[in-house]
XYZ file of C-alpha atoms in Angstrom:
646
model
C 1.715 -194.675 167.316
C 2.578 -194.690 170.962
C 1.595 -191.903 173.319
C 5.184 -190.698 173.543
C 5.283 -190.006 169.826
C 2.747 -187.140 170.002
C 4.692 -183.911 170.614
C 3.579 -180.543 171.869
C 2.953 -177.629 169.540
C 6.123 -176.289 168.055
C 8.230 -179.456 168.635
C 11.208 -179.062 166.337
C 11.160 -182.688 165.301
C 7.421 -182.666 164.549
C 4.997 -185.450 165.401
C 5.976 -188.902 164.323
C 2.900 -190.366 162.706
C 2.024 -193.957 161.906
C 2.834 -193.114 158.300
C 6.332 -192.095 159.360
C 6.764 -195.317 161.296
C 5.666 -197.322 158.275
C 7.679 -195.467 155.684
C 10.688 -194.036 157.472
C 12.534 -191.329 155.560
C 12.224 -193.101 152.219
C 9.082 -192.168 150.219
C 8.955 -195.754 148.944
C 8.595 -198.889 151.019
C 10.941 -201.827 150.570
C 8.981 -204.352 152.625
C 5.987 -205.615 150.640
C 4.219 -206.854 153.755
C 4.322 -203.450 155.422
C 3.386 -201.609 152.238
C 0.114 -203.427 151.713
C 1.240 -205.090 148.451
C 0.126 -208.542 147.476
C 2.863 -210.497 145.668
C 2.039 -211.802 142.218
C 5.309 -212.608 140.572
C 7.041 -209.350 139.686
C 3.756 -207.389 139.601
C 2.195 -206.460 142.915
C -1.299 -205.119 143.392
C -2.134 -202.599 146.125
C -4.867 -203.569 148.563
C -6.768 -200.358 147.743
C -7.825 -199.534 144.211
C -7.114 -196.086 142.786
C -10.831 -195.357 142.378
C -11.326 -196.085 146.104
C -8.613 -193.535 146.834
C -10.468 -191.044 144.639
C -13.600 -191.745 146.720
C -11.651 -190.762 149.823
C -10.556 -187.529 148.127
C -14.144 -186.756 147.226
C -15.281 -187.368 150.820
C -12.553 -185.065 152.119
C -13.491 -182.353 149.627
C -9.894 -181.457 148.769
C -7.079 -182.831 146.575
C -4.943 -184.235 149.412
C -5.840 -186.569 152.298
C -4.268 -188.099 155.370
C -4.203 -191.844 155.972
C -6.743 -191.476 158.782
C -9.204 -189.870 156.330
C -8.717 -192.725 153.870
C -9.237 -195.191 156.714
C -12.522 -193.551 157.712
C -13.866 -193.668 154.162
C -12.847 -197.284 153.571
C -13.586 -198.553 157.110
C -9.978 -199.545 157.756
C -7.744 -198.774 160.663
C -4.918 -196.309 160.131
C -2.093 -198.854 159.874
C -3.988 -200.733 157.132
C -4.631 -197.461 155.292
C -0.932 -196.543 155.463
C 0.119 -199.877 154.011
C -2.455 -199.655 151.240
C -1.412 -196.124 150.329
C 2.237 -197.148 150.194
C 1.188 -199.798 147.707
C -0.274 -197.101 145.473
C 2.915 -195.063 145.902
C 4.975 -198.052 144.794
C 2.783 -198.339 141.694
C 3.329 -194.660 140.910
C -0.390 -193.850 141.149
C -0.115 -191.811 144.321
C 2.461 -189.466 145.818
C 3.104 -188.583 149.427
C 4.392 -185.408 151.039
C 6.116 -185.365 154.424
C 5.544 -181.980 156.065
C 7.372 -181.088 159.247
C 5.104 -181.275 162.362
C 2.155 -182.325 160.153
C 0.616 -185.650 159.142
C 1.815 -187.143 155.852
C -0.587 -186.210 153.043
C -1.292 -188.207 149.887
C -2.521 -187.191 146.418
C -2.871 -188.772 142.947
C 0.205 -188.420 140.788
C -1.773 -186.820 137.968
C -3.182 -184.299 140.439
C 0.191 -182.794 141.254
C -0.907 -179.460 139.856
C -4.117 -179.499 141.876
C -2.199 -180.234 145.075
C -0.473 -176.890 144.602
C -3.723 -174.895 144.539
C -3.201 -173.565 148.040
C -2.212 -169.906 147.921
C -0.757 -168.048 150.893
C -0.746 -164.279 150.365
C 0.771 -162.169 153.157
C 0.052 -158.458 153.665
C 2.950 -157.601 155.964
C 2.106 -153.922 156.519
C -1.359 -154.877 157.794
C 0.040 -158.018 159.445
C -2.588 -160.088 157.673
C -2.372 -163.391 155.806
C -4.986 -164.542 153.308
C -4.938 -168.243 152.419
C -6.913 -169.714 149.542
C -7.871 -173.374 150.032
C -5.502 -173.879 152.984
C -4.343 -177.349 153.916
C -4.864 -178.691 157.415
C -1.119 -178.248 157.975
C -1.252 -174.557 157.082
C -4.313 -173.883 159.255
C -2.778 -175.697 162.213
C 0.538 -173.844 161.920
C -1.116 -170.446 161.550
C -3.135 -171.091 164.710
C 0.147 -171.038 166.668
C 0.866 -167.365 166.024
C -2.138 -165.783 164.260
C -5.851 -165.210 164.787
C -8.482 -166.408 162.297
C -10.406 -163.200 161.592
C -12.682 -164.210 158.736
C -13.638 -167.052 156.409
C -15.215 -166.402 153.001
C -17.187 -169.390 151.817
C -15.278 -172.654 152.011
C -11.977 -171.410 150.647
C -10.580 -167.986 151.640
C -9.249 -167.640 155.194
C -8.042 -164.293 156.555
C -5.673 -164.306 159.527
C -4.429 -161.405 161.632
C -1.158 -161.501 163.571
C -1.937 -159.578 166.744
C 0.543 -158.720 169.458
C -1.222 -160.992 171.966
C -0.957 -163.897 169.510
C 2.831 -163.531 169.537
C 2.944 -163.035 173.322
C 1.024 -166.279 173.825
C 2.714 -168.363 171.107
C 3.432 -171.806 172.637
C 7.214 -171.859 172.126
C 10.153 -171.686 174.486
C 12.400 -169.746 172.083
C 11.958 -167.163 169.347
C 13.874 -169.357 166.876
C 11.216 -172.061 167.136
C 8.426 -169.539 166.608
C 10.271 -168.075 163.609
C 10.692 -171.552 162.161
C 6.907 -172.035 162.196
C 6.325 -168.626 160.600
C 8.765 -169.425 157.785
C 7.189 -172.837 157.188
C 3.863 -171.173 156.395
C 4.749 -167.984 154.526
C 5.875 -168.262 150.887
C 8.830 -165.912 151.395
C 10.835 -164.262 154.131
C 9.405 -160.907 155.153
C 12.062 -159.066 157.125
C 9.776 -156.291 158.355
C 7.113 -158.691 159.623
C 9.705 -160.952 161.246
C 11.251 -157.957 163.003
C 7.842 -156.923 164.357
C 7.157 -160.456 165.603
C 10.565 -160.553 167.299
C 9.881 -157.171 168.895
C 6.587 -158.448 170.311
C 8.303 -161.613 171.533
C 10.853 -159.450 173.365
C 8.151 -157.159 174.812
C 6.640 -160.167 176.551
C 9.948 -160.656 178.373
C 10.743 -157.146 179.613
C 9.194 -157.408 183.091
C 9.163 -160.131 185.696
C 7.888 -160.627 189.229
C 10.159 -162.580 191.565
C 10.501 -163.229 195.273
C 13.236 -161.382 197.175
C 15.352 -163.411 199.601
C 13.595 -161.544 202.439
C 10.226 -162.833 201.255
C 8.589 -159.843 199.548
C 7.781 -159.529 195.845
C 9.920 -157.481 193.427
C 9.029 -156.141 189.978
C 12.088 -156.127 187.743
C 12.482 -154.416 184.353
C 15.063 -155.189 181.686
C 16.188 -151.544 181.736
C 15.994 -148.445 183.911
C 14.125 -146.694 181.101
C 11.341 -149.292 181.153
C 11.056 -149.113 184.924
C 10.955 -145.317 184.968
C 8.923 -144.546 181.856
C 6.527 -147.492 181.887
C 6.148 -149.237 185.247
C 6.451 -146.243 187.562
C 4.284 -144.138 185.252
C 1.494 -146.722 184.932
C 1.492 -148.042 188.530
C 0.707 -146.039 191.659
C 2.010 -146.119 195.249
C -0.591 -148.660 196.302
C 1.056 -151.126 193.904
C 4.759 -150.168 193.950
C 5.754 -149.245 197.478
C 9.335 -148.045 196.861
C 12.255 -148.306 194.408
C 14.983 -150.834 195.200
C 17.236 -149.916 192.269
C 16.921 -148.343 188.828
C 15.424 -151.584 187.506
C 13.660 -153.012 190.585
C 10.685 -151.946 192.707
C 9.165 -153.309 195.900
C 5.639 -154.618 195.206
C 2.803 -154.056 197.690
C 1.462 -157.357 198.989
C -1.665 -158.494 197.137
C -1.254 -156.139 194.166
C 0.494 -158.635 191.874
C -2.579 -159.435 189.756
C -3.396 -155.727 189.273
C 0.222 -155.029 188.231
C 0.122 -157.833 185.688
C -3.148 -156.560 184.209
C -1.976 -152.935 184.027
C 1.329 -153.725 182.322
C -0.362 -156.189 179.963
C -2.741 -153.460 178.836
C 0.290 -151.168 178.371
C 1.768 -153.740 175.982
C 4.142 -155.505 178.355
C 3.088 -158.951 179.639
C 4.776 -159.804 182.946
C 6.558 -163.097 183.588
C 5.525 -164.339 187.018
C 8.530 -166.094 188.576
C 7.620 -165.750 192.244
C 8.566 -168.463 194.729
C 5.083 -168.919 196.073
C 4.185 -170.846 199.197
C 4.257 -174.538 198.347
C 1.167 -175.192 200.429
C 0.452 -178.140 202.649
C 1.600 -181.458 201.151
C -0.794 -183.958 199.638
C 0.239 -187.366 198.363
C -1.806 -188.296 195.262
C -1.249 -191.195 192.852
C -3.014 -191.932 189.566
C -4.276 -195.394 188.666
C -4.069 -194.736 184.915
C -1.280 -194.001 182.438
C -0.905 -190.618 180.790
C -0.583 -190.350 177.037
C 2.655 -188.929 175.709
C 1.303 -185.445 175.055
C -0.426 -185.416 178.469
C 2.889 -186.219 180.152
C 4.426 -183.371 178.165
C 1.687 -181.015 179.419
C 2.463 -182.061 182.991
C 6.205 -181.490 182.540
C 5.746 -178.093 180.923
C 3.342 -176.969 183.613
C 5.546 -178.108 186.490
C 8.503 -176.272 184.909
C 6.567 -172.994 184.737
C 4.237 -173.251 187.742
C 1.324 -171.732 185.838
C -0.487 -172.175 182.569
C -3.681 -173.040 180.727
C -4.103 -176.480 179.144
C -5.677 -175.844 175.741
C -6.693 -178.972 173.854
C -9.656 -180.233 171.840
C -12.630 -181.843 173.579
C -11.787 -185.423 174.448
C -8.024 -184.861 174.669
C -7.995 -185.602 178.399
C -7.353 -182.237 180.037
C -8.943 -183.444 183.285
C -6.691 -186.501 183.291
C -3.647 -184.296 182.717
C -4.824 -182.037 185.561
C -4.866 -185.016 187.899
C -1.345 -185.827 186.715
C -0.339 -182.271 187.614
C -1.953 -182.681 191.049
C 0.193 -185.758 191.630
C 3.341 -183.975 190.390
C 2.739 -180.844 192.519
C 1.881 -182.868 195.617
C 0.079 -180.035 197.390
C -3.423 -179.434 198.710
C -5.636 -178.496 195.782
C -8.590 -176.184 195.192
C -10.626 -176.920 192.063
C -12.928 -174.127 190.858
C -15.858 -174.927 188.567
C -18.818 -172.929 187.196
C -21.597 -175.271 188.454
C -22.415 -177.689 191.249
C -22.913 -180.472 188.736
C -19.335 -180.089 187.518
C -18.203 -180.237 191.148
C -19.898 -183.629 191.516
C -18.332 -184.845 188.271
C -14.869 -183.851 189.493
C -15.402 -185.690 192.774
C -16.487 -188.862 190.971
C -13.519 -188.660 188.572
C -10.991 -188.158 191.386
C -12.374 -191.115 193.335
C -12.334 -193.298 190.211
C -8.810 -192.513 189.019
C -6.727 -191.577 192.083
C -5.979 -193.121 195.447
C -7.757 -190.301 197.278
C -10.302 -191.410 199.857
C -13.805 -189.856 200.044
C -12.861 -188.001 203.250
C -9.963 -186.325 201.381
C -12.358 -184.547 198.997
C -14.722 -181.754 199.960
C -17.275 -179.736 198.005
C -18.044 -176.108 198.808
C -21.059 -174.523 197.152
C -24.717 -173.783 197.807
C -25.547 -177.402 198.508
C -22.515 -178.514 200.542
C -19.765 -176.720 202.461
C -16.740 -178.833 203.332
C -13.100 -177.724 203.004
C -10.739 -180.687 202.692
C -7.208 -181.334 201.307
C -8.856 -181.404 197.874
C -11.772 -178.959 197.741
C -14.072 -178.431 194.760
C -15.901 -175.094 194.832
C -17.884 -172.945 192.446
C -16.377 -169.679 191.207
C -19.279 -167.718 192.623
C -18.960 -169.141 196.138
C -15.164 -168.721 196.223
C -15.548 -165.047 195.332
C -18.072 -164.179 198.045
C -16.755 -162.131 200.957
C -18.363 -164.328 203.611
C -16.599 -167.438 202.291
C -13.390 -165.854 201.102
C -11.508 -166.131 204.392
C -11.859 -169.919 204.451
C -10.106 -170.201 201.094
C -7.512 -167.540 201.900
C -6.481 -169.294 205.117
C -5.756 -172.609 203.420
C -2.212 -173.211 202.130
C -3.013 -174.325 198.569
C -0.310 -175.962 196.509
C -2.451 -175.822 193.353
C -5.618 -174.091 192.173
C -7.318 -175.611 189.118
C -9.622 -173.291 187.139
C -11.929 -175.547 185.130
C -13.681 -173.894 182.174
C -11.133 -171.110 182.699
C -12.807 -168.817 180.176
C -15.123 -167.817 183.046
C -12.309 -166.159 185.012
C -12.335 -162.711 183.295
C -16.010 -162.203 184.184
C -16.391 -159.609 186.934
C -18.113 -162.025 189.308
C -15.382 -164.669 188.930
C -12.107 -162.772 188.588
C -11.636 -162.393 192.358
C -10.805 -166.100 192.437
C -7.592 -165.307 190.538
C -6.294 -163.455 193.621
C -6.431 -166.513 195.894
C -2.947 -167.432 197.105
C -1.378 -170.598 195.733
C 1.993 -171.806 194.503
C 0.621 -172.966 191.128
C -2.342 -171.990 188.927
C -3.765 -174.290 186.260
C -6.506 -173.407 183.783
C -8.433 -175.898 181.650
C -10.434 -175.111 178.519
C -10.984 -176.420 175.011
C -12.213 -172.956 174.043
C -10.359 -170.148 175.880
C -12.299 -167.529 173.948
C -14.876 -164.922 174.923
C -17.229 -162.893 172.773
C -16.406 -159.789 174.848
C -12.761 -160.072 173.677
C -11.477 -160.455 177.240
C -9.830 -163.821 176.606
C -6.391 -162.206 176.830
C -7.073 -161.734 180.550
C -7.195 -165.518 180.951
C -3.474 -165.756 180.289
C -2.727 -162.614 182.275
C -4.523 -163.878 185.379
C -3.721 -167.601 185.196
C -0.731 -168.288 182.941
C 0.430 -168.929 179.363
C -1.241 -171.489 177.072
C 0.065 -175.053 177.071
C -1.211 -177.291 174.293
C -0.642 -179.668 171.426
C -1.489 -179.124 167.760
C -4.999 -180.434 167.219
C -4.017 -181.995 163.895
C -1.388 -184.143 165.650
C -4.093 -185.554 167.951
C -6.469 -186.047 165.015
C -3.843 -187.945 163.053
C -2.825 -190.061 166.039
C -6.440 -191.103 166.563
C -6.674 -189.720 170.100
C -9.383 -187.280 169.053
C -11.732 -187.632 166.111
C -11.642 -184.799 163.588
C -15.273 -183.848 162.939
C -16.822 -183.526 159.515
C -18.529 -180.135 159.798
C -21.191 -178.730 157.487
C -23.205 -175.514 157.551
C -26.491 -176.231 155.834
C -28.543 -173.256 154.654
C -32.265 -173.904 155.011
C -34.929 -172.017 153.007
C -37.742 -170.106 154.672
C -41.082 -171.603 155.520
C -42.614 -168.845 153.386
C -46.232 -169.305 154.343
C -45.596 -168.862 158.068
C -42.513 -166.741 158.575
C -41.049 -164.779 155.683
C -43.437 -161.822 155.900
C -43.073 -161.735 159.676
C -39.277 -161.618 159.432
C -39.291 -158.627 157.113
C -41.151 -156.447 159.653
C -39.711 -157.849 162.882
C -37.344 -156.037 165.245
C -33.727 -157.092 165.720
C -34.044 -159.697 168.514
C -37.316 -160.993 167.120
C -35.639 -161.453 163.726
C -32.976 -163.673 165.308
C -35.593 -165.790 167.064
C -37.742 -166.140 163.948
C -34.746 -167.236 161.847
C -33.574 -169.644 164.543
C -37.031 -171.213 164.873
C -37.722 -171.540 161.129
C -40.154 -174.523 160.957
C -38.394 -175.771 157.812
C -35.580 -176.889 160.106
C -37.821 -179.651 161.476
C -37.859 -181.393 158.121
C -34.141 -180.727 157.678
C -33.375 -182.444 160.996
C -35.508 -185.408 159.882
C -33.533 -185.631 156.637
C -30.168 -185.592 158.424
C -31.264 -188.296 160.880
C -32.567 -190.419 157.999
C -29.255 -190.020 156.147
C -27.341 -191.296 159.195
C -29.264 -194.315 160.495
C -27.937 -195.859 163.676
C -26.018 -192.736 164.721
C -26.143 -191.488 168.278
C -27.422 -187.964 167.748
C -27.610 -184.863 169.916
C -29.837 -182.078 168.593
C -29.323 -178.605 170.063
C -32.052 -175.929 170.173
C -31.618 -172.595 171.957
C -35.295 -171.643 172.129
C -37.796 -173.535 174.275
C -40.655 -173.218 171.758
C -38.442 -174.582 168.986
C -37.291 -177.418 171.230
C -40.864 -178.360 172.084
C -41.803 -178.321 168.386
C -38.860 -180.545 167.444
C -39.528 -182.906 170.350
C -43.142 -183.387 169.249
C -42.248 -183.812 165.575
C -39.419 -186.309 166.230
C -40.995 -188.012 169.244
C -37.852 -187.530 171.343
C -37.449 -185.976 174.810
C -36.350 -182.340 175.125
C -33.805 -181.813 177.915
C -34.022 -178.226 179.177
C -33.554 -176.347 182.408
C -37.208 -176.970 183.188
C -36.698 -180.754 183.336
C -36.164 -182.250 186.830
C -32.580 -183.301 187.487
C -33.448 -186.958 188.126
C -35.278 -187.349 184.798
C -32.470 -185.589 182.937
C -29.862 -187.938 184.404
C -32.049 -190.949 183.579
C -32.262 -189.872 179.927
C -28.514 -189.278 179.714
C -27.860 -192.682 181.229
C -30.146 -194.321 178.657
C -28.291 -192.500 175.878
C -24.914 -193.707 177.193
C -26.172 -197.313 177.352
C -27.435 -197.085 173.738
C -31.032 -197.421 174.902
C -31.752 -194.106 173.162
C -30.285 -192.929 169.852
C -31.489 -189.314 169.848
C -31.698 -186.584 172.479
C -32.803 -182.984 172.052
C -30.956 -180.559 174.335
C -31.347 -176.867 175.133
C -28.596 -174.398 176.011
C -28.386 -176.092 179.403
C -26.257 -178.770 177.722
C -23.533 -176.400 176.559
C -21.528 -176.466 179.751
C -21.567 -177.668 183.335
C -23.495 -180.924 182.964
C -22.280 -184.391 182.144
C -23.693 -184.496 178.638
C -22.967 -187.852 176.961
C -20.879 -188.160 173.817
C -22.407 -188.716 170.396
C -21.243 -189.281 166.834
C -23.747 -186.869 165.265
C -24.496 -183.316 166.421
C -27.172 -181.129 164.836
C -27.307 -177.464 165.873
C -30.836 -176.396 164.992
C -30.190 -172.961 166.520
C -27.346 -171.253 168.333
C -26.385 -168.405 170.596
C -25.797 -165.539 168.157
C -22.507 -166.806 166.725
C -20.799 -167.870 169.964
C -17.520 -169.562 168.981
C -17.298 -171.300 172.332
C -20.806 -172.739 172.014
C -20.094 -174.018 168.503
C -16.865 -175.687 169.597
C -18.396 -177.205 172.730
C -21.326 -178.673 170.840
C -19.101 -180.060 168.084
C -16.819 -181.413 170.811
C -19.529 -183.844 171.900
C -18.656 -185.884 168.804
C -14.862 -185.692 168.952
C -14.073 -188.817 170.970
C -11.737 -191.399 169.402
C -14.265 -194.050 168.377
C -16.839 -193.812 165.602
C -17.395 -190.989 163.160
C -17.812 -187.348 164.112
C -20.349 -185.403 162.074
C -21.618 -181.927 162.844
C -24.402 -180.038 161.061
C -25.197 -176.385 161.732
C -28.548 -175.222 160.363
C -28.954 -171.595 159.319
C -31.913 -169.890 157.651
C -30.924 -168.605 154.234
C -30.969 -164.830 153.775
C -30.784 -163.962 157.498
C -28.127 -163.013 160.042
C -28.034 -166.696 160.986
C -25.717 -167.247 158.017
C -23.016 -165.066 159.575
C -23.717 -166.428 163.075
C -23.182 -169.992 161.835
C -19.857 -169.113 160.223
C -18.707 -167.296 163.334
C -19.722 -170.207 165.579
C -17.279 -172.443 163.766
C -14.351 -170.026 163.521
C -12.520 -171.517 166.508
C -12.723 -175.012 165.015
C -11.522 -173.696 161.660
C -8.583 -171.945 163.304
C -7.538 -175.344 164.681
C -7.474 -176.948 161.235
C -11.013 -178.358 161.056
C -12.495 -177.955 157.585
C -16.036 -176.552 157.338
C -18.246 -177.086 154.274
C -21.148 -174.815 153.325
C -24.062 -176.265 151.330
C -27.670 -175.444 150.516
C -30.488 -177.617 151.784
C -32.190 -179.766 149.209
C -35.604 -178.765 150.567
C -37.861 -176.874 148.187
C -38.188 -173.146 148.832
C -41.771 -173.650 149.830
C -41.009 -176.411 152.352
């Protein structure tokens, strides 16, 4: 597959996969060479035996598989797997299903009944959808317009369709959104479709635009909306005076507050202002964008604002540099930590024609404002530094790790003047449920279906397992029963039985590059001593930490143990095995970020989350992985094989 063949979410034509290229529209293949058949007179043998295909099904844990999954099991590249599968199709042993905007899936002919085990049950009055044993296609499509609210075991998924899910659906027309809804639901539900269309329309009732005389105007679709909603919800400090029955003059600097207020009233505002283009900046990339990255750039430039939402390893930073080149204006890049600022500087110097004197850093350790300036959120929001950023004519502001923006200490950065705002995040979610403010303050989501990137091989789909570990009875079980709430969480997280479980997982995956995550310092020290590996925490000097990471990248070390300091803001190396020995109380962002360390294109991606059986850690572990599940990643739940008295 070429880069250009990977579409954005909601593309009417769907992604063209390597299977499509091999098979075309015909479910059989006429060319023996391309189908993986070996000629032997009139009888041809496929290059993969049926029992090997069954092994791939067993590894996947479901009755249908994609070619990439078969390739991983049999150590073949995707094109070889496609050809081999077509050989089995030609024999009649295997069938294939082409699903619009989803990878081709394959299943044994005699398993036709099993392939239909997925059940989608809508509850339109509650706007809920329960799916039993959902396919990757169904999970990926539902993620476009619904919220994964709950997962029961490995099979039952409960989705809610919230108004903000419809407002933020990544489509440019209601017809395309409706097409996705109808692909997933087993029948047409007129009442639900009418509600979705109503929410779609509500997100298009108000807009901000620039008057020819230079000031900002708020426009409503009707006089009733302007009078009964906008002028009732907004005060004179925000709307200075009426211009007409449907238009009002906006007070300078109150645009963000207006957008927040109307959003909370149920009416997202389309921001179509002609903002100052900023001082020009000529930037060129020295690398080629993938097809979906080019699509992100085009969609962003068309809208002037948005949040790139893609899985870890999909190249959001690269796409951001492509947007910088397309905008051609001086750029402010906001990051949560100084270390991320240094990483951005190094990346810009490595992949653009910018000179070192073109790039400045502005934070506690360095204070230089240049045509491209990288600053921390905290510094940019301080009153004593604010004027420097306000005075600059920015063409683009990039909000890296944009999920930080709704926090009170960071949200002032959203008021900085610029002609374009770009957010970046693999996990635009917050446990305080303020993620909707990300899109209000910065712009709508722009992304590509994760399953399309998995199938294309750009990002590795992780194999994720929650493993329930028994208590170390002798030391901890009695203590847990009498402990207070926070102490209970720490005791469960630090269950000593997890040490042996980590050993078992490492032994089962020899040669893997493994990152082990521990949230508690005492647990990290215990694991480090037991495994004889270094424990990277906030207490470790920066120079030693970087030396260990460098050794891990060069394959001089196979295992590193990392505290919460590795979740965000440092250049943590990639791995092919991640073990979460403990986690931050069910944080979905933390779970996705840690799993994301394995999701680069090469190698295998395996993720294990350890949870102490019979404690709140069970629910925390499931919640941690909800964001991944909502993107189509399958999560298995198993019991440890350790004895109860381990």
